[in-house]
Coordinates of C-alpha atoms in Angstrom, one line a residue:
Chain P
X1 CA 33.2 29.6 -9.7
X2 CA 30.3 31.9 -9.3
X3 CA 28.6 31.1 -6.0
X4 CA 25.2 32.4 -7.2
X5 CA 25.0 29.7 -9.8
X6 CA 23.7 26.2 -9.3
X7 CA 26.6 23.8 -9.7
X8 CA 25.4 21.1 -12.0
X9 CA 26.6 17.7 -13.2
X10 CA 25.3 15.4 -15.9
X11 CA 25.3 11.6 -15.7
X12 CA 25.0 9.6 -18.9
X13 CA 26.5 11.7 -21.7
X14 CA 24.8 10.6 -24.9
X15 CA 23.0 11.9 -28.0
X16 CA 20.2 13.7 -26.1
X17 CA 22.7 15.4 -23.8
X18 CA 24.8 16.7 -26.7
X19 CA 21.8 17.7 -28.8
X20 CA 19.7 19.3 -26.1
X21 CA 21.0 19.4 -22.5
X22 CA 24.3 21.1 -23.2
X23 CA 23.1 24.0 -25.4
X24 CA 20.1 24.5 -23.0
X25 CA 22.4 24.6 -19.9
X26 CA 24.7 27.0 -21.7
X27 CA 21.9 29.4 -22.3
X28 CA 20.6 29.3 -18.7
X29 CA 22.4 31.7 -16.4
X30 CA 21.2 29.9 -13.3
X31 CA 23.4 26.8 -14.0
X32 CA 27.0 26.1 -14.5
X33 CA 28.0 22.6 -15.6
X34 CA 31.0 21.6 -13.6
X35 CA 31.2 17.8 -14.0
X36 CA 30.0 14.8 -15.9
X37 CA 30.0 11.0 -15.2
X38 CA 29.7 8.6 -18.1
X39 CA 31.4 5.3 -19.0
X40 CA 32.8 6.3 -22.3
X41 CA 32.0 9.9 -23.0
X42 CA 32.9 13.4 -21.7
X43 CA 32.2 17.0 -22.4
X44 CA 35.1 19.3 -23.6
X45 CA 36.3 21.5 -20.8
X46 CA 34.3 19.8 -18.1
X47 CA 35.7 17.5 -15.4
X48 CA 34.7 14.0 -16.3
X49 CA 34.4 10.9 -14.1
X50 CA 33.7 7.2 -14.9
X51 CA 30.8 6.9 -12.5
X52 CA 28.5 8.9 -10.3
X53 CA 30.0 7.8 -7.0
X54 CA 33.5 8.9 -7.9
X55 CA 32.1 12.2 -9.2
X56 CA 30.1 12.9 -6.0
X57 CA 33.2 12.1 -3.9
X58 CA 35.5 14.3 -6.0
X59 CA 33.1 17.3 -6.5
X60 CA 31.5 18.1 -3.1
X61 CA 30.4 21.6 -4.4
X62 CA 27.8 20.0 -6.6
X63 CA 24.2 21.3 -6.0
X64 CA 22.3 19.5 -8.7
X65 CA 22.5 16.6 -11.1
X66 CA 20.7 15.7 -14.4
X67 CA 20.3 11.9 -14.9
X68 CA 20.3 11.0 -18.5
X69 CA 21.2 7.3 -18.5
X70 CA 18.7 4.6 -19.5
X71 CA 15.8 4.3 -17.1
X72 CA 16.9 0.9 -15.8
X73 CA 19.9 2.5 -14.1
X74 CA 18.3 5.7 -12.9
X75 CA 17.0 4.7 -9.4
X76 CA 20.4 3.9 -7.9
X77 CA 22.0 7.1 -9.2
X78 CA 19.0 9.2 -8.1
X79 CA 19.0 7.7 -4.6
X80 CA 22.7 8.3 -4.2
X81 CA 22.4 11.9 -5.3
X82 CA 19.4 12.6 -3.2
X83 CA 21.1 11.1 -0.1
X84 CA 24.0 13.5 -0.7
X85 CA 21.6 16.4 -0.7
X86 CA 21.6 17.2 -4.4
X87 CA 18.6 18.3 -6.5
X88 CA 17.9 15.8 -9.2
X89 CA 16.5 16.1 -12.7
X90 CA 15.3 12.9 -14.3
X91 CA 15.2 12.5 -18.1
X92 CA 12.1 10.8 -19.3
X93 CA 10.9 8.2 -18.5
X94 CA 11.7 8.9 -14.9
X95 CA 12.4 5.3 -14.0
X96 CA 12.0 1.7 -14.8
X97 CA 9.0 1.3 -12.5
X98 CA 6.3 3.5 -11.0
X99 CA 7.0 2.4 -7.4
X100 CA 10.8 3.2 -7.5
X101 CA 10.0 6.8 -8.6
X102 CA 7.5 7.1 -5.8
X103 CA 10.3 6.1 -3.4
X104 CA 12.5 8.8 -4.8
X105 CA 9.7 11.4 -4.3
X106 CA 9.6 10.4 -0.6
X107 CA 13.4 10.6 -0.3
X108 CA 13.5 14.0 -1.9
X109 CA 10.9 15.3 0.5
X110 CA 12.9 13.8 3.4
X111 CA 16.1 15.4 2.2
X112 CA 14.4 18.8 1.4
X113 CA 15.7 18.8 -2.1
X114 CA 14.0 19.1 -5.5
X115 CA 13.2 16.1 -7.7
X116 CA 12.1 16.9 -11.2
X117 CA 10.6 14.2 -13.5
X118 CA 10.9 15.9 -16.9
X119 CA 8.6 15.4 -19.9
X120 CA 10.2 17.4 -22.6
X121 CA 7.3 17.1 -25.1
X122 CA 5.1 19.0 -22.7
X123 CA 7.2 22.1 -23.5
X124 CA 6.6 21.9 -27.3
X125 CA 5.4 25.2 -28.7
X126 CA 1.9 23.9 -29.4
X127 CA 1.0 22.4 -26.0
X128 CA 0.0 25.4 -23.9
X129 CA -1.7 27.0 -26.9
X130 CA -3.7 23.8 -27.4
X131 CA -4.6 23.9 -23.7
X132 CA -5.9 27.4 -24.1
X133 CA -7.8 26.5 -27.2
X134 CA -9.4 23.5 -25.4
X135 CA -10.3 25.5 -22.3
X136 CA -13.6 26.7 -23.7
X137 CA -14.5 23.5 -25.6
X138 CA -15.8 20.1 -24.6
X139 CA -13.6 17.2 -25.7
X140 CA -15.7 14.4 -27.1
X141 CA -13.0 12.0 -28.2
X142 CA -9.3 11.9 -28.9
X143 CA -7.0 10.0 -31.3
X144 CA -3.2 9.7 -30.7
X145 CA -0.7 8.3 -33.2
X146 CA 3.0 8.1 -32.4
X147 CA 4.8 6.4 -35.2
X148 CA 8.5 6.6 -36.1
X149 CA 11.2 4.5 -37.6
X150 CA 13.2 2.9 -34.8
X151 CA 16.1 2.3 -37.1
X152 CA 16.3 6.1 -37.8
X153 CA 15.7 7.4 -34.2
X154 CA 17.3 4.8 -32.0
X155 CA 20.3 3.3 -33.8
X156 CA 22.4 1.1 -31.6
X157 CA 20.3 1.8 -28.5
X158 CA 20.1 -1.7 -27.1
X159 CA 18.6 -0.7 -23.8
X160 CA 15.3 0.4 -25.4
X161 CA 14.7 -3.2 -26.5
X162 CA 15.6 -4.7 -23.1
X163 CA 13.1 -5.4 -20.3
X164 CA 12.4 -2.0 -18.7
X165 CA 13.4 -0.1 -21.8
X166 CA 9.8 0.4 -22.7
X167 CA 10.2 -0.3 -26.4
X168 CA 7.9 1.8 -28.6
X169 CA 6.7 3.6 -25.4
X170 CA 10.1 5.2 -25.1
X171 CA 8.9 7.7 -27.7
X172 CA 5.2 6.9 -27.1
X173 CA 5.3 8.2 -23.6
X174 CA 6.0 11.6 -25.0
X175 CA 2.6 11.5 -26.6
X176 CA 1.1 10.4 -23.4
X177 CA 2.8 13.2 -21.6
X178 CA 1.1 15.7 -23.9
X179 CA -2.2 13.9 -23.7
X180 CA -2.3 13.9 -19.9
X181 CA -1.4 17.6 -19.8
X182 CA -4.3 18.4 -22.1
X183 CA -7.1 16.2 -20.9
X184 CA -9.3 18.0 -18.4
X185 CA -9.3 14.9 -16.1
X186 CA -7.2 11.8 -15.6
X187 CA -7.5 9.0 -18.2
X188 CA -7.0 5.3 -17.6
X189 CA -6.4 2.3 -19.8
X190 CA -9.4 0.1 -20.7
X191 CA -7.8 -2.1 -23.4
X192 CA -4.4 -2.6 -24.8
X193 CA -2.6 -4.8 -27.3
X194 CA 1.2 -5.0 -27.2
X195 CA 3.2 -6.5 -30.1
X196 CA 6.6 -8.0 -29.3
X197 CA 9.1 -9.1 -31.9
X198 CA 10.0 -12.7 -31.0
X199 CA 13.6 -11.7 -30.4
X200 CA 12.9 -8.6 -28.3
X201 CA 11.9 -8.0 -24.7
X202 CA 10.0 -4.8 -25.4
X203 CA 7.1 -4.0 -27.8
X204 CA 7.6 -2.6 -31.3
X205 CA 4.0 -1.5 -31.6
X206 CA 0.9 -1.1 -29.4
X207 CA -2.7 0.0 -29.4
X208 CA -4.2 1.4 -26.2
X209 CA -7.8 2.5 -25.5
X210 CA -8.3 4.9 -22.6
X211 CA -11.2 6.6 -21.1
X212 CA -11.9 9.3 -18.4
X213 CA -14.4 9.2 -15.6
X214 CA -16.7 11.4 -17.7
X215 CA -16.4 9.2 -20.8
X216 CA -13.8 11.0 -23.0
X217 CA -12.4 8.1 -25.1
X218 CA -8.9 8.0 -26.4
X219 CA -7.7 5.6 -29.2
X220 CA -4.0 5.6 -29.4
X221 CA -1.5 3.8 -31.6
X222 CA 2.2 3.4 -31.3
X223 CA 4.5 2.0 -34.0
X224 CA 8.2 1.8 -34.5
X225 CA 7.9 0.3 -38.0
X226 CA 6.9 3.6 -39.6
X227 CA 8.6 4.2 -42.9
X228 CA 8.9 7.7 -44.3
X229 CA 7.9 10.7 -42.2
X230 CA 7.2 10.3 -38.5
X231 CA 3.7 10.8 -37.2
X232 CA 3.5 12.4 -33.8
X233 CA -0.1 13.6 -33.7
X234 CA -2.9 14.1 -31.2
X235 CA -6.3 15.1 -32.4
X236 CA -9.1 16.3 -30.0
X237 CA -12.6 16.2 -31.4
X238 CA -14.7 18.9 -29.8
X239 CA -18.2 20.1 -30.2
X240 CA -16.8 23.2 -32.1
X241 CA -14.3 21.4 -34.3
X242 CA -10.9 19.7 -34.0
X243 CA -7.9 20.8 -32.1
X244 CA -4.9 19.0 -33.6
X245 CA -1.4 18.8 -32.3
X246 CA 1.2 17.6 -34.9
X247 CA 5.0 17.3 -35.1
X248 CA 5.2 16.0 -31.5
X249 CA 3.9 19.2 -30.0
X250 CA 5.5 21.5 -32.5
X251 CA 2.5 22.5 -34.6
X252 CA -1.2 23.2 -34.0
X253 CA -4.4 23.4 -36.1
X254 CA -7.7 24.6 -34.6
X255 CA -10.8 23.9 -36.7
X256 CA -8.5 23.0 -39.6
X257 CA -6.6 26.3 -39.5
X258 CA -2.9 26.4 -38.6
X259 CA -2.2 28.5 -35.5
X260 CA 0.9 30.6 -35.6
X261 CA 3.1 29.7 -32.7
X262 CA 5.8 31.7 -31.0
X263 CA 9.1 30.8 -32.7
X264 CA 10.8 28.2 -30.5
X265 CA 14.5 27.7 -30.7
X266 CA 15.6 24.2 -31.7
X267 CA 16.3 23.6 -28.0
X268 CA 13.1 25.2 -26.8
X269 CA 11.8 22.2 -25.0
X270 CA 15.0 21.6 -23.0
X271 CA 15.5 25.3 -22.3
X272 CA 12.0 25.3 -20.7
X273 CA 13.1 22.2 -18.7
X274 CA 16.1 23.9 -17.3
X275 CA 14.1 27.1 -16.6
X276 CA 11.6 24.9 -14.7
X277 CA 14.4 23.1 -12.8
X278 CA 15.8 26.4 -11.6
X279 CA 12.3 27.5 -10.6
X280 CA 11.5 24.5 -8.5
X281 CA 14.9 24.6 -6.8
X282 CA 14.4 28.2 -5.9
X283 CA 10.9 27.4 -4.6
X284 CA 12.0 24.3 -2.7
X285 CA 9.6 22.1 -4.5
X286 CA 9.5 18.9 -6.5
X287 CA 7.7 18.3 -9.8
X288 CA 6.9 14.7 -10.4
X289 CA 3.9 13.7 -12.4
X290 CA 3.8 10.0 -12.9
X291 CA 0.6 9.8 -14.9
X292 CA 2.3 8.9 -18.3
X293 CA 4.4 6.1 -16.7
X294 CA 1.4 4.8 -14.8
X295 CA -0.6 4.5 -18.0
X296 CA 2.2 2.6 -19.7
X297 CA 2.5 0.2 -16.7
X298 CA -1.2 -0.3 -16.7
X299 CA -1.1 -1.1 -20.5
X300 CA 1.5 -3.8 -19.8
X301 CA -0.6 -5.1 -17.0
X302 CA -3.9 -5.2 -18.9
X303 CA -2.7 -5.7 -22.4
X304 CA -3.0 -8.6 -24.7
X305 CA 0.4 -9.7 -26.1
X306 CA 1.1 -10.6 -29.7
X307 CA 4.3 -12.2 -30.7
X308 CA 5.7 -11.1 -34.1
X309 CA 8.4 -12.3 -36.3
X310 CA 12.0 -11.4 -35.2
X311 CA 12.9 -7.7 -35.8
X312 CA 16.5 -7.1 -37.0
X313 CA 17.7 -3.6 -36.3
Chain Q
X1 CA -36.1 -4.1 7.6
X2 CA -34.0 -3.0 10.5
X3 CA -33.0 0.6 9.9
X4 CA -29.9 0.3 12.1
X5 CA -28.4 -2.2 9.7
X6 CA -26.4 -1.5 6.6
X7 CA -28.4 -2.6 3.6
X8 CA -25.9 -4.6 1.5
X9 CA -25.9 -6.1 -2.0
X10 CA -23.5 -8.4 -3.7
X11 CA -22.6 -8.3 -7.4
X12 CA -21.0 -11.4 -8.9
X13 CA -22.3 -14.4 -7.1
X14 CA -19.6 -17.1 -7.5
X15 CA -17.6 -19.6 -5.4
X16 CA -15.9 -17.0 -3.2
X17 CA -19.2 -15.4 -2.4
X18 CA -20.8 -18.7 -1.4
X19 CA -17.7 -20.0 0.5
X20 CA -16.8 -16.8 2.3
X21 CA -18.9 -13.7 1.8
X22 CA -22.3 -15.1 2.7
X23 CA -21.3 -16.8 5.9
X24 CA -19.3 -13.8 7.0
X25 CA -22.1 -11.4 6.3
X26 CA -24.5 -13.7 8.1
X27 CA -22.4 -13.5 11.3
X28 CA -22.0 -9.7 11.2
X29 CA -24.9 -7.9 12.9
X30 CA -24.0 -4.6 11.1
X31 CA -25.1 -5.8 7.7
X32 CA -28.2 -7.3 6.1
X33 CA -27.9 -8.7 2.6
X34 CA -31.0 -7.5 0.7
X35 CA -30.1 -8.0 -3.0
X36 CA -27.7 -9.6 -5.4
X37 CA -26.9 -9.0 -9.1
X38 CA -25.4 -11.8 -11.1
X39 CA -25.9 -13.1 -14.6
X40 CA -26.6 -16.7 -13.8
X41 CA -26.7 -17.1 -10.0
X42 CA -28.7 -16.0 -7.0
X43 CA -28.8 -16.5 -3.3
X44 CA -31.8 -18.3 -1.7
X45 CA -34.2 -15.9 -0.1
X46 CA -32.5 -12.7 -1.4
X47 CA -33.9 -10.6 -4.2
X48 CA -31.9 -11.2 -7.3
X49 CA -31.3 -9.1 -10.4
X50 CA -29.5 -9.7 -13.7
X51 CA -27.3 -6.7 -13.5
X52 CA -26.2 -4.0 -11.2
X53 CA -28.1 -1.2 -12.9
X54 CA -31.5 -2.9 -12.6
X55 CA -30.7 -3.7 -9.0
X56 CA -29.8 -0.1 -8.1
X57 CA -32.9 1.1 -9.8
X58 CA -35.1 -1.5 -8.0
X59 CA -33.6 -1.3 -4.5
X60 CA -33.1 2.4 -3.6
X61 CA -32.7 1.5 0.1
X62 CA -29.3 0.0 -0.5
X63 CA -26.4 1.5 1.5
X64 CA -23.5 -0.6 0.4
X65 CA -22.3 -3.1 -2.2
X66 CA -19.7 -5.8 -2.4
X67 CA -18.2 -6.2 -5.9
X68 CA -17.1 -9.8 -6.5
X69 CA -17.0 -10.1 -10.3
X70 CA -13.7 -10.5 -12.2
X71 CA -11.5 -7.4 -12.0
X72 CA -12.0 -6.5 -15.7
X73 CA -15.6 -5.6 -14.9
X74 CA -15.2 -3.9 -11.6
X75 CA -14.6 -0.3 -12.5
X76 CA -17.9 0.4 -14.2
X77 CA -19.9 -1.2 -11.5
X78 CA -18.0 0.6 -8.7
X79 CA -18.4 4.0 -10.5
X80 CA -22.1 3.4 -10.9
X81 CA -22.5 2.5 -7.2
X82 CA -20.3 5.4 -5.9
X83 CA -22.3 7.8 -8.1
X84 CA -25.5 6.5 -6.5
X85 CA -23.9 7.2 -3.1
X86 CA -23.2 3.7 -2.0
X87 CA -20.3 2.5 0.0
X88 CA -18.3 0.0 -2.1
X89 CA -16.3 -3.1 -1.1
X90 CA -13.9 -4.4 -3.8
X91 CA -12.8 -8.1 -3.9
X92 CA -9.1 -8.5 -4.6
X93 CA -7.6 -7.4 -6.9
X94 CA -9.4 -4.1 -6.7
X95 CA -9.4 -3.5 -10.5
X96 CA -7.8 -4.2 -13.8
X97 CA -5.4 -1.3 -13.6
X98 CA -3.9 0.9 -10.9
X99 CA -5.2 4.2 -12.5
X100 CA -8.8 3.1 -12.6
X101 CA -8.8 2.4 -8.9
X102 CA -7.1 5.7 -8.2
X103 CA -10.1 7.3 -10.0
X104 CA -12.5 5.4 -7.8
X105 CA -10.7 6.7 -4.7
X106 CA -11.3 10.3 -5.9
X107 CA -14.9 9.6 -6.7
X108 CA -15.5 8.1 -3.3
X109 CA -14.0 11.1 -1.6
X110 CA -16.1 13.4 -3.7
X111 CA -19.3 11.4 -2.9
X112 CA -18.3 11.2 0.8
X113 CA -18.8 7.4 0.8
X114 CA -16.4 4.6 1.8
X115 CA -14.4 2.7 -0.7
X116 CA -12.7 -0.5 0.6
X117 CA -10.0 -2.4 -1.4
X118 CA -9.9 -5.7 0.4
X119 CA -6.9 -8.0 0.7
X120 CA -8.3 -11.0 2.5
X121 CA -4.9 -12.7 3.1
X122 CA -3.9 -9.8 5.3
X123 CA -6.4 -11.1 7.8
X124 CA -4.9 -14.5 8.1
X125 CA -4.3 -15.6 11.7
X126 CA -0.5 -15.4 11.3
X127 CA -0.2 -11.9 9.8
X128 CA -0.5 -9.5 12.8
X129 CA 1.4 -12.0 15.0
X130 CA 4.2 -12.0 12.4
X131 CA 4.1 -8.2 12.4
X132 CA 4.6 -8.2 16.1
X133 CA 7.4 -10.8 16.0
X134 CA 9.2 -8.7 13.3
X135 CA 8.8 -5.4 15.2
X136 CA 11.9 -5.9 17.3
X137 CA 14.0 -7.6 14.6
X138 CA 15.9 -6.3 11.6
X139 CA 14.8 -8.0 8.3
X140 CA 17.8 -8.9 6.2
X141 CA 16.1 -10.6 3.3
X142 CA 12.9 -12.3 2.3
X143 CA 11.8 -15.2 0.2
X144 CA 8.2 -15.6 -1.0
X145 CA 6.8 -18.7 -2.8
X146 CA 3.2 -18.8 -4.0
X147 CA 2.6 -22.0 -5.8
X148 CA -0.6 -23.9 -6.4
X149 CA -2.3 -26.1 -9.0
X150 CA -4.4 -23.8 -11.2
X151 CA -6.5 -26.9 -12.3
X152 CA -7.4 -27.5 -8.7
X153 CA -8.0 -23.9 -7.6
X154 CA -9.4 -22.2 -10.6
X155 CA -11.4 -24.7 -12.7
X156 CA -13.4 -23.1 -15.4
X157 CA -12.3 -19.5 -14.5
X158 CA -11.6 -18.3 -18.0
X159 CA -11.2 -14.7 -17.0
X160 CA -8.0 -15.3 -15.0
X161 CA -6.3 -16.3 -18.2
X162 CA -7.5 -13.3 -20.2
X163 CA -5.7 -10.0 -20.4
X164 CA -6.3 -8.1 -17.2
X165 CA -7.0 -11.4 -15.3
X166 CA -3.5 -11.3 -13.8
X167 CA -2.9 -15.1 -14.3
X168 CA -0.7 -16.5 -11.6
X169 CA -0.8 -13.1 -9.8
X170 CA -4.5 -13.7 -9.0
X171 CA -3.3 -15.8 -6.1
X172 CA 0.2 -14.3 -6.1
X173 CA -1.1 -10.9 -5.2
X174 CA -2.3 -12.4 -1.9
X175 CA 1.3 -13.1 -1.0
X176 CA 2.3 -9.6 -2.0
X177 CA -0.5 -8.2 0.1
X178 CA 1.0 -10.0 3.2
X179 CA 4.5 -9.0 2.2
X180 CA 3.7 -5.3 1.9
X181 CA 1.9 -5.4 5.2
X182 CA 4.9 -6.9 7.0
X183 CA 7.8 -5.0 5.4
X184 CA 8.9 -2.0 7.4
X185 CA 9.1 0.2 4.3
X186 CA 7.8 0.0 0.7
X187 CA 9.4 -2.4 -1.8
X188 CA 9.7 -2.0 -5.5
X189 CA 10.5 -4.4 -8.4
X190 CA 14.0 -4.5 -9.6
X191 CA 13.8 -7.6 -12.0
X192 CA 11.1 -9.9 -13.2
X193 CA 10.5 -12.8 -15.5
X194 CA 6.9 -13.7 -16.6
X195 CA 6.2 -17.0 -18.3
X196 CA 3.2 -17.0 -20.6
X197 CA 1.8 -20.2 -22.1
X198 CA 1.6 -19.7 -25.9
X199 CA -2.2 -20.0 -25.8
X200 CA -2.8 -17.7 -22.8
X201 CA -2.9 -13.9 -22.3
X202 CA -1.7 -14.1 -18.7
X203 CA 1.3 -15.6 -17.0
X204 CA 1.3 -19.1 -15.5
X205 CA 4.6 -18.5 -13.6
X206 CA 6.8 -15.6 -12.6
X207 CA 9.9 -14.7 -10.6
X208 CA 10.2 -11.2 -9.2
X209 CA 13.0 -9.6 -7.3
X210 CA 12.2 -6.6 -5.2
X211 CA 14.1 -4.3 -2.9
X212 CA 13.5 -1.5 -0.4
X213 CA 15.2 1.8 -0.1
X214 CA 17.3 0.4 2.8
X215 CA 18.3 -2.7 0.9
X216 CA 16.0 -5.5 2.1
X217 CA 15.9 -7.8 -0.8
X218 CA 12.9 -10.1 -1.7
X219 CA 13.1 -13.0 -4.0
X220 CA 9.6 -14.2 -5.0
X221 CA 8.3 -17.1 -7.1
X222 CA 4.8 -17.7 -8.4
X223 CA 3.8 -20.9 -10.1
X224 CA 0.4 -22.3 -11.1
X225 CA 1.9 -25.6 -12.2
X226 CA 2.4 -26.9 -8.7
X227 CA 1.5 -30.5 -8.2
X228 CA 0.6 -31.9 -4.8
X229 CA 0.3 -29.5 -1.8
X230 CA 0.2 -25.8 -2.4
X231 CA 3.1 -23.6 -1.1
X232 CA 2.0 -20.2 0.1
X233 CA 5.0 -19.2 2.2
X234 CA 6.9 -16.1 3.1
X235 CA 10.1 -16.3 5.0
X236 CA 11.8 -13.3 6.7
X237 CA 15.5 -13.8 7.5
X238 CA 16.4 -11.6 10.5
X239 CA 19.5 -11.2 12.6
X240 CA 17.9 -13.3 15.4
X241 CA 16.5 -16.1 13.2
X242 CA 13.7 -16.6 10.7
X243 CA 10.1 -15.5 10.9
X244 CA 8.1 -17.8 8.6
X245 CA 4.5 -17.5 7.4
X246 CA 3.1 -20.6 5.8
X247 CA -0.3 -21.8 4.7
X248 CA -1.1 -18.4 3.1
X249 CA -1.0 -16.6 6.4
X250 CA -2.6 -19.4 8.4
X251 CA 0.5 -20.6 10.3
X252 CA 3.6 -19.0 11.8
X253 CA 7.1 -20.2 12.9
X254 CA 9.5 -18.0 14.7
X255 CA 13.1 -19.2 15.0
X256 CA 11.9 -22.6 13.8
X257 CA 9.3 -22.9 16.5
X258 CA 5.6 -23.0 15.6
X259 CA 3.6 -20.2 17.2
X260 CA 0.2 -20.9 18.6
X261 CA -2.4 -18.8 16.9
X262 CA -5.8 -17.8 18.0
X263 CA -8.3 -20.2 16.5
X264 CA -9.7 -18.6 13.4
X265 CA -13.0 -19.8 12.1
X266 CA -12.9 -21.1 8.5
X267 CA -14.3 -17.7 7.5
X268 CA -11.9 -15.7 9.7
X269 CA -10.4 -13.6 6.9
X270 CA -13.7 -12.5 5.5
X271 CA -15.3 -12.0 8.9
X272 CA -12.4 -9.5 9.5
X273 CA -13.1 -7.9 6.1
X274 CA -16.8 -7.2 6.9
X275 CA -15.8 -6.0 10.4
X276 CA -13.4 -3.6 8.8
X277 CA -16.0 -2.5 6.2
X278 CA -18.5 -1.6 8.9
X279 CA -15.7 0.2 10.7
X280 CA -14.7 2.5 7.8
X281 CA -18.3 3.2 7.0
X282 CA -19.0 4.3 10.6
X283 CA -15.8 6.4 10.5
X284 CA -16.6 7.9 7.1
X285 CA -13.2 6.8 5.7
X286 CA -11.9 4.8 2.7
X287 CA -9.3 2.1 2.9
X288 CA -7.5 1.6 -0.4
X289 CA -3.9 0.3 -0.4
X290 CA -2.7 -0.1 -4.0
X291 CA 0.8 -1.3 -3.2
X292 CA 0.2 -5.0 -4.2
X293 CA -1.4 -4.1 -7.5
X294 CA 1.3 -1.5 -8.3
X295 CA 4.0 -4.1 -7.7
X296 CA 2.3 -6.5 -10.2
X297 CA 1.9 -3.7 -12.8
X298 CA 5.5 -2.8 -12.4
X299 CA 6.5 -6.5 -12.8
X300 CA 4.6 -6.5 -16.1
X301 CA 6.2 -3.2 -17.1
X302 CA 9.8 -4.3 -16.3
X303 CA 9.6 -8.0 -16.8
X304 CA 11.2 -10.2 -19.3
X305 CA 8.7 -12.4 -21.1
X306 CA 9.1 -16.1 -21.8
X307 CA 6.7 -18.0 -24.0
X308 CA 6.0 -21.5 -23.0
X309 CA 4.2 -24.4 -24.7
X310 CA 0.4 -24.2 -24.7
X311 CA -1.3 -25.0 -21.4
X312 CA -4.5 -27.0 -21.5
X313 CA -6.7 -26.5 -18.4

């Protein structure tokens, strides 16, 4: 093995790992994937283990680990890896609660390793262009709509419907991660309604109103019952005209005119994530922004609950 | 008026203000109460206003303000007072969301005034004695039970049943405020069940499991359907025996033996709060510990929801 490379393992080999993590790691010369841990899956040509503990015992040369299992299981794995002195990358959402991730931040500091809470949608081609467009405008209000068909995007993913799985906020938190990157000051929840199917522990739809200290209001809607095309849009109303992000961060219109964006590869968001992970490891830093998860927790705390008819997926 | 005193106003004149705040302020020579704002109530001999804005306009000599309205209305009032350069005391819970209080902390810093998120139960006679008793013991596990009759303790308080009113966590957060003071390290929620009456937006009962990084487990139960005597108890199992706080922080048993406590006056907790408020004002500091509210938010985020039959109060 090349000792200049960061020896990486992945825990939780599922769809997002095959679609995004593996090709992005492949392209990044800083990393080499040398092990995986997953109950039922493995990666061709890479040593595979049934669980993280056996893997850590068997592969002491590991430097870093990417945790891609459901958030309900992430804390224990992250704690173990940090205690063994590994750098840790967390898929989004970074955990099942805000407090547990705050504990991981402290542990990473104590261990002098890097903890990275990723928000892949922040690396969409439109996001930093939108930031630049907004930099000389005054935002008056914002609307956010994050609507997709759960049957199309999350087939067979039982964990998203379980307590701690966040329900419609599993995708919706992507919108909040872009929103919090683009607002000039922190937002907080002022009103929320969460709609739970009678047979599910997580919401299928939600409306959240937010505001900032200086009075920028955000009306946001999340819905998993969308039919037809998904809507992943954020629209900033400014004194000069609208700045609109669509396609989940993939497209941008300013004052109604489409902005040409640098051509992103189909793995652009995750390539940026691994570039950033290598960067914070080399700088000896962590990168953990909990704003999106805090807003979701506050929405659950403050929100009115509606119970809907059972949803059959 | 005596210029050496802190000119204080109270917003939200209700039961807790009459029972606790007024006698405690009366006894504290650092403060003089010079105004109140409340929709329907006033204090004999003190200038009263219908709302905080009119009061702030009419009484420019105010130095500090105690906000005792329901948490859903606290942010706007606190922001206004901090912007006018007043020191602000927040009744518990400090706000309707974690993020809004974090914003107030930033604003208080910017304004160089003191913000104080009070947790009255932390000033119960048993709490610091328990802290001392636990200091040379190893806590193995903890149980917390916070059970009272909502009809007895919260008659006519509609806001506690509304979204953002916290329901059974309005009292339960008192238990969590003591727990978080006494644990040697932060706890976080690992499992929760919240029970909502069908006709209410807030839970009437809950079970929360917590743990700490080093594996101290806490099993906690909250119930507003208690009949007979209230149960406000926290029991720490240690290697030497149990340290038990009962009566909401008012009594202590160590290894089964009742510990004699300094005689607290019936307003002891709130007298300690106003002493602390004067202290942080003189030191130019804020005192905002959001751990208890974060744990409640995380319980809502992570928790399973049960819907119960309607509750008629």
